[in-house]
mmCIF file of C-alpha atoms and ligand atoms in Angstrom:
data_model
loop_
_atom_site.group_PDB
_atom_site.id
_atom_site.type_symbol
_atom_site.label_atom_id
_atom_site.label_comp_id
_atom_site.label_asym_id
_atom_site.label_seq_id
_atom_site.Cartn_x
_atom_site.Cartn_y
_atom_site.Cartn_z
ATOM 1 C CA MET G 967 128.897 116.798 89.648
ATOM 2 C CA SER G 968 125.406 116.499 88.245
ATOM 3 C CA GLY G 969 122.812 114.671 90.271
ATOM 4 C CA MET G 970 121.017 111.431 89.607
ATOM 5 C CA ARG G 971 117.315 110.895 89.168
ATOM 6 C CA VAL G 972 116.030 109.511 92.455
ATOM 7 C CA GLY G 973 112.606 107.894 92.800
ATOM 8 C CA ILE G 974 110.979 107.631 96.206
ATOM 9 C CA VAL G 975 107.894 105.523 96.834
ATOM 10 C CA GLY G 976 105.844 106.481 99.892
ATOM 11 C CA SER G 977 105.225 109.974 101.174
ATOM 12 C CA GLY G 978 105.076 109.345 104.914
ATOM 13 C CA ILE G 979 107.519 110.618 107.523
ATOM 14 C CA MET G 980 110.518 108.885 105.959
ATOM 15 C CA GLY G 981 109.703 109.264 102.245
ATOM 16 C CA SER G 982 109.357 113.031 102.689
ATOM 17 C CA GLY G 983 112.578 113.271 104.704
ATOM 18 C CA ILE G 984 114.585 111.226 102.208
ATOM 19 C CA ALA G 985 113.205 113.369 99.353
ATOM 20 C CA GLU G 986 114.520 116.483 101.138
ATOM 21 C CA CYS G 987 117.971 114.909 101.692
ATOM 22 C CA ALA G 988 118.284 113.798 98.061
ATOM 23 C CA ALA G 989 117.106 117.137 96.613
ATOM 24 C CA LYS G 990 119.472 119.065 98.906
ATOM 25 C CA SER G 991 122.391 117.065 97.592
ATOM 26 C CA GLY G 992 121.596 118.024 93.995
ATOM 27 C CA HIS G 993 119.530 115.063 92.818
ATOM 28 C CA ASP G 994 116.274 115.318 90.907
ATOM 29 C CA VAL G 995 113.578 113.606 92.931
ATOM 30 C CA VAL G 996 110.338 111.994 91.772
ATOM 31 C CA LEU G 997 108.132 111.150 94.721
ATOM 32 C CA ARG G 998 105.374 108.620 94.156
ATOM 33 C CA SER G 999 102.358 108.668 96.392
ATOM 34 C CA ARG G 1000 99.173 106.686 95.789
ATOM 35 C CA LYS G 1001 96.938 109.741 96.146
ATOM 36 C CA ARG G 1002 97.287 113.138 94.486
ATOM 37 C CA GLU G 1003 96.355 114.937 97.749
ATOM 38 C CA THR G 1004 99.164 113.251 99.699
ATOM 39 C CA ALA G 1005 101.631 113.974 96.919
ATOM 40 C CA ASP G 1006 100.638 117.657 96.975
ATOM 41 C CA ALA G 1007 100.719 117.742 100.789
ATOM 42 C CA MET G 1008 104.240 116.315 100.690
ATOM 43 C CA LEU G 1009 105.416 119.042 98.278
ATOM 44 C CA ALA G 1010 103.799 121.716 100.469
ATOM 45 C CA GLY G 1011 105.472 120.158 103.544
ATOM 46 C CA LEU G 1012 108.859 120.247 101.834
ATOM 47 C CA GLU G 1013 108.411 123.943 100.963
ATOM 48 C CA ARG G 1014 107.451 124.692 104.588
ATOM 49 C CA SER G 1015 110.491 122.826 105.882
ATOM 50 C CA LEU G 1016 112.802 124.721 103.498
ATOM 51 C CA ALA G 1017 111.169 128.087 104.354
ATOM 52 C CA LYS G 1018 111.805 127.413 108.069
ATOM 53 C CA GLN G 1019 115.461 126.746 107.331
ATOM 54 C CA VAL G 1020 115.677 130.040 105.374
ATOM 55 C CA GLU G 1021 114.033 131.875 108.312
ATOM 56 C CA ARG G 1022 116.599 130.392 110.709
ATOM 57 C CA GLY G 1023 119.444 131.469 108.413
ATOM 58 C CA LYS G 1024 120.428 127.850 107.715
ATOM 59 C CA LEU G 1025 119.637 127.997 104.003
ATOM 60 C CA ASP G 1026 119.880 130.620 101.293
ATOM 61 C CA GLU G 1027 116.552 131.637 99.689
ATOM 62 C CA THR G 1028 117.782 130.966 96.141
ATOM 63 C CA ASP G 1029 119.062 127.526 97.184
ATOM 64 C CA ALA G 1030 115.709 126.748 98.824
ATOM 65 C CA LYS G 1031 113.905 127.565 95.559
ATOM 66 C CA GLU G 1032 116.315 125.401 93.556
ATOM 67 C CA ILE G 1033 115.894 122.483 95.972
ATOM 68 C CA ALA G 1034 112.084 122.691 95.852
ATOM 69 C CA ALA G 1035 112.169 122.865 92.037
ATOM 70 C CA ARG G 1036 114.107 119.580 91.908
ATOM 71 C CA VAL G 1037 111.243 117.629 93.506
ATOM 72 C CA THR G 1038 108.182 116.522 91.578
ATOM 73 C CA ALA G 1039 105.362 114.303 92.736
ATOM 74 C CA THR G 1040 103.414 111.665 90.867
ATOM 75 C CA THR G 1041 100.780 109.029 91.503
ATOM 76 C CA SER G 1042 102.104 106.748 88.747
ATOM 77 C CA LEU G 1043 104.866 104.173 89.259
ATOM 78 C CA ASP G 1044 105.612 104.422 85.518
ATOM 79 C CA ASP G 1045 107.115 107.865 86.162
ATOM 80 C CA LEU G 1046 109.952 106.105 88.009
ATOM 81 C CA ALA G 1047 110.994 104.208 84.859
ATOM 82 C CA ASP G 1048 114.091 106.276 84.110
ATOM 83 C CA CYS G 1049 115.288 106.751 87.710
ATOM 84 C CA ASP G 1050 118.876 105.755 88.513
ATOM 85 C CA ILE G 1051 117.903 104.764 92.031
ATOM 86 C CA VAL G 1052 114.494 104.089 93.583
ATOM 87 C CA ILE G 1053 114.024 104.009 97.359
ATOM 88 C CA GLU G 1054 110.900 102.313 98.687
ATOM 89 C CA SER G 1055 109.624 103.814 101.952
ATOM 90 C CA ILE G 1056 106.071 102.568 102.372
ATOM 91 C CA VAL G 1057 104.378 100.911 105.327
ATOM 92 C CA GLU G 1058 106.485 98.277 107.179
ATOM 93 C CA ASP G 1059 104.497 95.308 105.888
ATOM 94 C CA MET G 1060 106.158 92.478 103.972
ATOM 95 C CA ALA G 1061 103.194 91.531 101.745
ATOM 96 C CA THR G 1062 102.660 95.163 100.664
ATOM 97 C CA LYS G 1063 106.360 95.718 100.031
ATOM 98 C CA LYS G 1064 106.658 92.454 98.053
ATOM 99 C CA GLU G 1065 103.860 93.490 95.711
ATOM 100 C CA LEU G 1066 105.525 96.852 95.164
ATOM 101 C CA PHE G 1067 108.962 95.304 94.471
ATOM 102 C CA ALA G 1068 107.464 93.015 91.839
ATOM 103 C CA GLU G 1069 106.017 96.105 90.132
ATOM 104 C CA LEU G 1070 109.243 98.101 90.510
ATOM 105 C CA GLY G 1071 111.140 95.206 88.922
ATOM 106 C CA ARG G 1072 108.889 95.509 85.873
ATOM 107 C CA VAL G 1073 108.848 99.312 85.649
ATOM 108 C CA VAL G 1074 112.300 100.622 86.613
ATOM 109 C CA LYS G 1075 115.069 100.625 83.945
ATOM 110 C CA GLN G 1076 117.754 97.924 83.999
ATOM 111 C CA GLY G 1077 120.932 98.940 85.806
ATOM 112 C CA ALA G 1078 119.098 101.124 88.313
ATOM 113 C CA ILE G 1079 119.343 100.392 92.033
ATOM 114 C CA ILE G 1080 116.121 99.432 93.779
ATOM 115 C CA ALA G 1081 116.440 99.978 97.533
ATOM 116 C CA THR G 1082 114.233 99.583 100.563
ATOM 117 C CA ASN G 1083 114.188 101.816 103.629
ATOM 118 C CA THR G 1084 112.790 98.950 105.717
ATOM 119 C CA SER G 1085 113.730 99.045 109.398
ATOM 120 C CA THR G 1086 113.838 95.284 109.935
ATOM 121 C CA LEU G 1087 112.368 93.152 107.162
ATOM 122 C CA PRO G 1088 114.565 90.704 105.204
ATOM 123 C CA VAL G 1089 115.795 92.604 102.143
ATOM 124 C CA VAL G 1090 116.495 89.391 100.224
ATOM 125 C CA GLU G 1091 112.769 88.558 100.217
ATOM 126 C CA LEU G 1092 112.116 91.854 98.413
ATOM 127 C CA ALA G 1093 115.089 91.394 96.083
ATOM 128 C CA VAL G 1094 113.791 88.088 94.723
ATOM 129 C CA GLN G 1095 110.473 89.692 93.784
ATOM 130 C CA THR G 1096 112.315 91.564 91.039
ATOM 131 C CA SER G 1097 113.938 89.995 87.986
ATOM 132 C CA ARG G 1098 117.313 91.452 89.124
ATOM 133 C CA PRO G 1099 118.002 90.731 92.777
ATOM 134 C CA GLU G 1100 121.643 91.776 92.260
ATOM 135 C CA SER G 1101 120.467 95.408 91.969
ATOM 136 C CA VAL G 1102 118.509 95.424 95.242
ATOM 137 C CA CYS G 1103 119.787 96.488 98.679
ATOM 138 C CA GLY G 1104 118.673 98.287 101.823
ATOM 139 C CA ILE G 1105 119.305 102.009 102.296
ATOM 140 C CA HIS G 1106 118.060 102.630 105.826
ATOM 141 C CA PHE G 1107 117.761 106.302 106.783
ATOM 142 C CA PHE G 1108 116.922 107.429 110.330
ATOM 143 C CA ASN G 1109 114.174 109.729 111.545
ATOM 144 C CA PRO G 1110 114.173 112.683 110.910
ATOM 145 C CA ALA G 1111 116.143 111.913 107.759
ATOM 146 C CA PRO G 1112 117.398 115.468 107.044
ATOM 147 C CA ALA G 1113 118.900 115.709 110.551
ATOM 148 C CA MET G 1114 120.233 112.229 111.270
ATOM 149 C CA THR G 1115 123.764 111.562 110.013
ATOM 150 C CA LEU G 1116 123.729 107.745 109.815
ATOM 151 C CA VAL G 1117 122.458 105.524 107.015
ATOM 152 C CA GLU G 1118 122.738 101.719 107.162
ATOM 153 C CA VAL G 1119 123.488 100.151 103.775
ATOM 154 C CA VAL G 1120 122.099 96.630 103.959
ATOM 155 C CA ARG G 1121 123.685 93.877 101.872
ATOM 156 C CA PRO G 1122 121.373 90.951 101.078
ATOM 157 C CA ILE G 1123 123.210 87.813 99.925
ATOM 158 C CA THR G 1124 121.924 88.486 96.402
ATOM 159 C CA ALA G 1125 123.375 92.018 95.955
ATOM 160 C CA SER G 1126 126.302 92.724 93.625
ATOM 161 C CA GLU G 1127 129.416 94.638 94.733
ATOM 162 C CA GLU G 1128 128.460 97.405 92.242
ATOM 163 C CA THR G 1129 125.059 97.841 93.900
ATOM 164 C CA ILE G 1130 126.554 98.200 97.387
ATOM 165 C CA ALA G 1131 129.279 100.559 96.154
ATOM 166 C CA ALA G 1132 126.717 102.718 94.316
ATOM 167 C CA ALA G 1133 124.426 102.783 97.370
ATOM 168 C CA ILE G 1134 127.301 103.900 99.601
ATOM 169 C CA ALA G 1135 128.276 106.595 97.070
ATOM 170 C CA PHE G 1136 124.660 107.845 97.010
ATOM 171 C CA VAL G 1137 124.502 107.977 100.819
ATOM 172 C CA GLU G 1138 127.790 109.861 101.053
ATOM 173 C CA ARG G 1139 126.650 112.310 98.378
ATOM 174 C CA CYS G 1140 123.651 112.979 100.670
ATOM 175 C CA GLY G 1141 126.211 114.063 103.291
ATOM 176 C CA LYS G 1142 125.558 111.027 105.490
ATOM 177 C CA THR G 1143 127.827 108.420 107.059
ATOM 178 C CA ALA G 1144 127.232 104.959 105.594
ATOM 179 C CA VAL G 1145 127.740 101.776 107.576
ATOM 180 C CA GLU G 1146 127.488 98.463 105.760
ATOM 181 C CA VAL G 1147 125.532 95.726 107.470
ATOM 182 C CA LYS G 1148 124.327 92.208 106.739
ATOM 183 C CA ASP G 1149 120.686 91.508 105.989
ATOM 184 C CA GLN G 1150 119.686 90.451 109.505
ATOM 185 C CA ALA G 1151 116.545 91.789 111.237
ATOM 186 C CA GLY G 1152 117.060 95.169 112.887
ATOM 187 C CA PHE G 1153 120.486 95.600 111.235
ATOM 188 C CA ILE G 1154 122.653 97.356 113.848
ATOM 189 C CA VAL G 1155 120.665 100.220 115.331
ATOM 190 C CA ASN G 1156 117.190 98.735 115.707
ATOM 191 C CA ASN G 1157 118.593 95.401 116.870
ATOM 192 C CA LEU G 1158 120.108 97.214 119.840
ATOM 193 C CA LEU G 1159 117.529 100.005 120.274
ATOM 194 C CA PHE G 1160 114.216 98.130 120.236
ATOM 195 C CA PRO G 1161 114.774 95.780 123.196
ATOM 196 C CA TYR G 1162 115.480 98.952 125.207
ATOM 197 C CA LEU G 1163 112.311 100.703 123.967
ATOM 198 C CA ASN G 1164 110.216 97.573 124.543
ATOM 199 C CA ASN G 1165 111.605 97.165 128.067
ATOM 200 C CA ALA G 1166 110.720 100.778 128.843
ATOM 201 C CA VAL G 1167 107.093 99.882 128.027
ATOM 202 C CA ARG G 1168 107.419 96.812 130.290
ATOM 203 C CA LEU G 1169 108.619 98.987 133.217
ATOM 204 C CA TYR G 1170 105.639 101.287 132.711
ATOM 205 C CA GLU G 1171 103.231 98.318 132.523
ATOM 206 C CA GLN G 1172 104.667 96.957 135.781
ATOM 207 C CA GLY G 1173 103.896 100.288 137.449
ATOM 208 C CA VAL G 1174 107.551 100.903 138.253
ATOM 209 C CA ALA G 1175 107.348 104.540 137.123
ATOM 210 C CA SER G 1176 105.281 106.886 134.968
ATOM 211 C CA ILE G 1177 105.925 107.480 131.274
ATOM 212 C CA GLU G 1178 107.129 110.999 132.056
ATOM 213 C CA ASP G 1179 109.520 109.829 134.787
ATOM 214 C CA ILE G 1180 110.984 107.022 132.660
ATOM 215 C CA ASP G 1181 111.657 109.574 129.904
ATOM 216 C CA GLU G 1182 113.187 112.033 132.389
ATOM 217 C CA ALA G 1183 115.336 109.263 133.885
ATOM 218 C CA MET G 1184 116.842 108.237 130.549
ATOM 219 C CA LYS G 1185 117.454 111.853 129.497
ATOM 220 C CA GLY G 1186 119.043 112.908 132.776
ATOM 221 C CA GLY G 1187 120.690 109.603 133.647
ATOM 222 C CA CYS G 1188 122.063 108.594 130.254
ATOM 223 C CA ASN G 1189 122.232 111.978 128.548
ATOM 224 C CA PHE G 1190 119.896 110.728 125.784
ATOM 225 C CA PRO G 1191 118.292 113.581 123.788
ATOM 226 C CA MET G 1192 114.836 112.103 124.335
ATOM 227 C CA GLY G 1193 113.305 109.375 126.481
ATOM 228 C CA PRO G 1194 112.024 106.016 125.156
ATOM 229 C CA PHE G 1195 108.331 107.004 125.030
ATOM 230 C CA ALA G 1196 109.005 110.268 123.169
ATOM 231 C CA LEU G 1197 111.141 108.250 120.737
ATOM 232 C CA LEU G 1198 108.477 105.553 120.226
ATOM 233 C CA ASP G 1199 105.935 108.309 119.478
ATOM 234 C CA LEU G 1200 108.354 109.917 117.014
ATOM 235 C CA VAL G 1201 109.077 106.650 115.190
ATOM 236 C CA GLY G 1202 105.340 105.842 115.049
ATOM 237 C CA LEU G 1203 103.784 103.109 117.191
ATOM 238 C CA ASP G 1204 102.586 101.079 114.182
ATOM 239 C CA THR G 1205 106.096 101.124 112.729
ATOM 240 C CA SER G 1206 107.565 100.281 116.170
ATOM 241 C CA LEU G 1207 105.176 97.340 116.536
ATOM 242 C CA ALA G 1208 106.066 96.078 113.051
ATOM 243 C CA ILE G 1209 109.789 96.364 113.887
ATOM 244 C CA LEU G 1210 109.388 94.362 117.124
ATOM 245 C CA ASP G 1211 107.222 91.744 115.388
ATOM 246 C CA ALA G 1212 109.903 91.297 112.705
ATOM 247 C CA LEU G 1213 112.683 91.069 115.306
ATOM 248 C CA TYR G 1214 110.710 88.518 117.324
ATOM 249 C CA GLU G 1215 109.920 86.520 114.198
ATOM 250 C CA GLU G 1216 113.632 86.324 113.367
ATOM 251 C CA PHE G 1217 115.155 85.626 116.819
ATOM 252 C CA LYS G 1218 112.291 84.404 119.053
ATOM 253 C CA ASP G 1219 113.934 86.347 121.896
ATOM 254 C CA PRO G 1220 111.338 87.476 124.503
ATOM 255 C CA ASN G 1221 113.003 90.904 124.712
ATOM 256 C CA TYR G 1222 111.655 91.525 121.204
ATOM 257 C CA ALA G 1223 108.098 90.325 121.851
ATOM 258 C CA PRO G 1224 106.034 93.540 121.601
ATOM 259 C CA ARG G 1225 104.542 94.621 124.937
ATOM 260 C CA PRO G 1226 100.708 94.421 125.107
ATOM 261 C CA SER G 1227 100.145 98.150 125.668
ATOM 262 C CA LEU G 1228 102.017 98.974 122.459
ATOM 263 C CA ARG G 1229 99.742 96.603 120.547
ATOM 264 C CA ARG G 1230 96.621 98.108 122.189
ATOM 265 C CA LEU G 1231 97.568 101.688 121.303
ATOM 266 C CA VAL G 1232 98.101 100.674 117.672
ATOM 267 C CA ALA G 1233 94.735 98.874 117.638
ATOM 268 C CA ALA G 1234 93.153 102.111 118.890
ATOM 269 C CA GLY G 1235 94.771 104.098 116.047
ATOM 270 C CA GLN G 1236 96.946 105.997 118.533
ATOM 271 C CA LEU G 1237 100.147 105.910 116.515
ATOM 272 C CA GLY G 1238 102.219 108.665 118.138
ATOM 273 C CA ARG G 1239 103.047 112.112 116.799
ATOM 274 C CA LYS G 1240 101.722 111.379 113.298
ATOM 275 C CA SER G 1241 98.195 110.682 114.602
ATOM 276 C CA GLY G 1242 98.285 113.310 117.375
ATOM 277 C CA LYS G 1243 98.244 110.783 120.212
ATOM 278 C CA GLY G 1244 100.352 107.844 121.357
ATOM 279 C CA PHE G 1245 102.039 107.430 124.739
ATOM 280 C CA TYR G 1246 101.701 111.241 124.906
ATOM 281 C CA ASP G 1247 98.787 113.402 123.791
ATOM 282 C CA TYR G 1248 100.101 115.957 121.271
ATOM 283 C CA GLU G 1249 96.708 117.456 120.459
ATOM 284 C CA SER G 1250 95.730 118.568 123.935
ATOM 285 C CA SER G 1251 99.264 119.542 124.975
ATOM 286 C CA GLY G 1252 99.826 121.517 121.744
ATOM 287 C CA LYS G 1253 103.211 119.686 121.428
ATOM 288 C CA LYS G 1254 102.593 118.716 117.785
HETATM 289 N N1 LIG E 1794 109.432 106.109 111.315
HETATM 290 C C1 LIG E 1794 110.721 105.868 111.489
HETATM 291 O O1 LIG E 1794 111.327 106.301 112.475
HETATM 292 C C2 LIG E 1794 111.483 105.065 110.453
HETATM 293 C C3 LIG E 1794 112.872 105.166 110.409
HETATM 294 C C4 LIG E 1794 113.589 104.458 109.430
HETATM 295 C C5 LIG E 1794 112.905 103.659 108.525
HETATM 296 N N2 LIG E 1794 111.540 103.572 108.596
HETATM 297 C C6 LIG E 1794 110.866 102.719 107.605
HETATM 298 O O2 LIG E 1794 110.390 103.571 106.566
HETATM 299 C C7 LIG E 1794 109.206 102.998 105.985
HETATM 300 C C8 LIG E 1794 108.075 104.018 106.029
HETATM 301 O O3 LIG E 1794 107.866 104.406 107.379
HETATM 302 P P1 LIG E 1794 107.267 105.839 107.785
HETATM 303 O O4 LIG E 1794 107.682 106.073 109.194
HETATM 304 O O5 LIG E 1794 107.562 106.860 106.733
HETATM 305 O O6 LIG E 1794 105.708 105.479 107.804
HETATM 306 P P2 LIG E 1794 104.422 106.415 107.570
HETATM 307 O O7 LIG E 1794 103.309 105.740 108.281
HETATM 308 O O8 LIG E 1794 104.731 107.831 107.911
HETATM 309 O O9 LIG E 1794 104.225 106.346 105.989
HETATM 310 C C9 LIG E 1794 103.903 105.122 105.350
HETATM 311 C C10 LIG E 1794 103.610 105.407 103.891
HETATM 312 O O10 LIG E 1794 103.226 104.151 103.269
HETATM 313 C C11 LIG E 1794 102.100 104.389 102.465
HETATM 314 N N3 LIG E 1794 101.322 103.139 102.332
HETATM 315 C C12 LIG E 1794 100.550 102.535 103.271
HETATM 316 N N4 LIG E 1794 99.986 101.426 102.752
HETATM 317 C C13 LIG E 1794 100.430 101.336 101.476
HETATM 318 C C14 LIG E 1794 100.166 100.422 100.410
HETATM 319 N N5 LIG E 1794 99.353 99.387 100.578
HETATM 320 N N6 LIG E 1794 100.793 100.653 99.218
HETATM 321 C C15 LIG E 1794 101.625 101.704 99.034
HETATM 322 N N7 LIG E 1794 101.872 102.613 100.006
HETATM 323 C C16 LIG E 1794 101.288 102.416 101.206
HETATM 324 C C17 LIG E 1794 101.314 105.446 103.214
HETATM 325 O O11 LIG E 1794 100.402 106.085 102.352
HETATM 326 C C18 LIG E 1794 102.448 106.377 103.664
HETATM 327 O O12 LIG E 1794 102.810 107.284 102.638
HETATM 328 C C19 LIG E 1794 108.923 101.702 106.767
HETATM 329 O O13 LIG E 1794 109.493 100.613 106.088
HETATM 330 C C20 LIG E 1794 109.652 101.959 108.096
HETATM 331 O O14 LIG E 1794 110.024 100.770 108.747
HETATM 332 C C21 LIG E 1794 110.812 104.277 109.520
#
């Protein structure tokens, strides 16, 4: 089965991961980044990731070359015009995403799916920015996208059956399990996960235990692969703050109100692994 042409907008943690997933499942990928340097860095990162998998015997060298050759990078949104599906994965900010969706609606060919990888924002508000809200849905990958098996397919009230069916088919072709979910903040996973992460920060703020001990407790006591602070740092503290803000905005439940120390770290530019420092210091510990 020949692949589709997949456009990805945003070359951060998630955009890069989704590009790898799509290319591995035989799709041609056009990745749009605003700056040439980031686009090139993303391609170099993909090659490094594939080379590591070859080294570990998880991927054949010829396959790795073919996968890398399927991904191109661009700085122009116009290069996404003939994509069959475009997945937006830029910063979790409604105003920025709305502007982009209006442009995507103008640029991308009719009949294509335009999807957002948003973690929490209302998909319908992005859909109505385009002239064809029936073609817009959420395709929410998890971090790191190549490793995580779940993808939430989010159905805004405006989406057509064809759009949801095509999104599910795309996700399954990527080798992932799709779950369909209504367009409500946090969908399934973040709706349940983020009160837990936020309450871990509250325990730390109350001096109940150290960051390290809370992480150890949840690993050893619940058999979680990582503790809440390691997970917040992996997700990115700016993204985590935006997720909690969106959840709080929707439900006004105090469990979702972001804890002050999370907001302070973001204000200081300490965003977790991606900036080298968050709840943990990855630069001095060499963990990065
Ligand atoms: N980090 C996670 O664990 C995770 C998981 C699932 C979904 N998401 C969602 O994926 C999306 C991207 O998150 P990420 O973790 O990759 O973030 P990131 O910080 O790694 O990357 C954000 C990207 O957005 C770009 N960007 C910033 N401002 C922009 C603007 N004004 N116009 C266009 N592009 C802009 C940045 O250059 C960067 O490429 C968000 O919607 C987030 O909620 C994140």
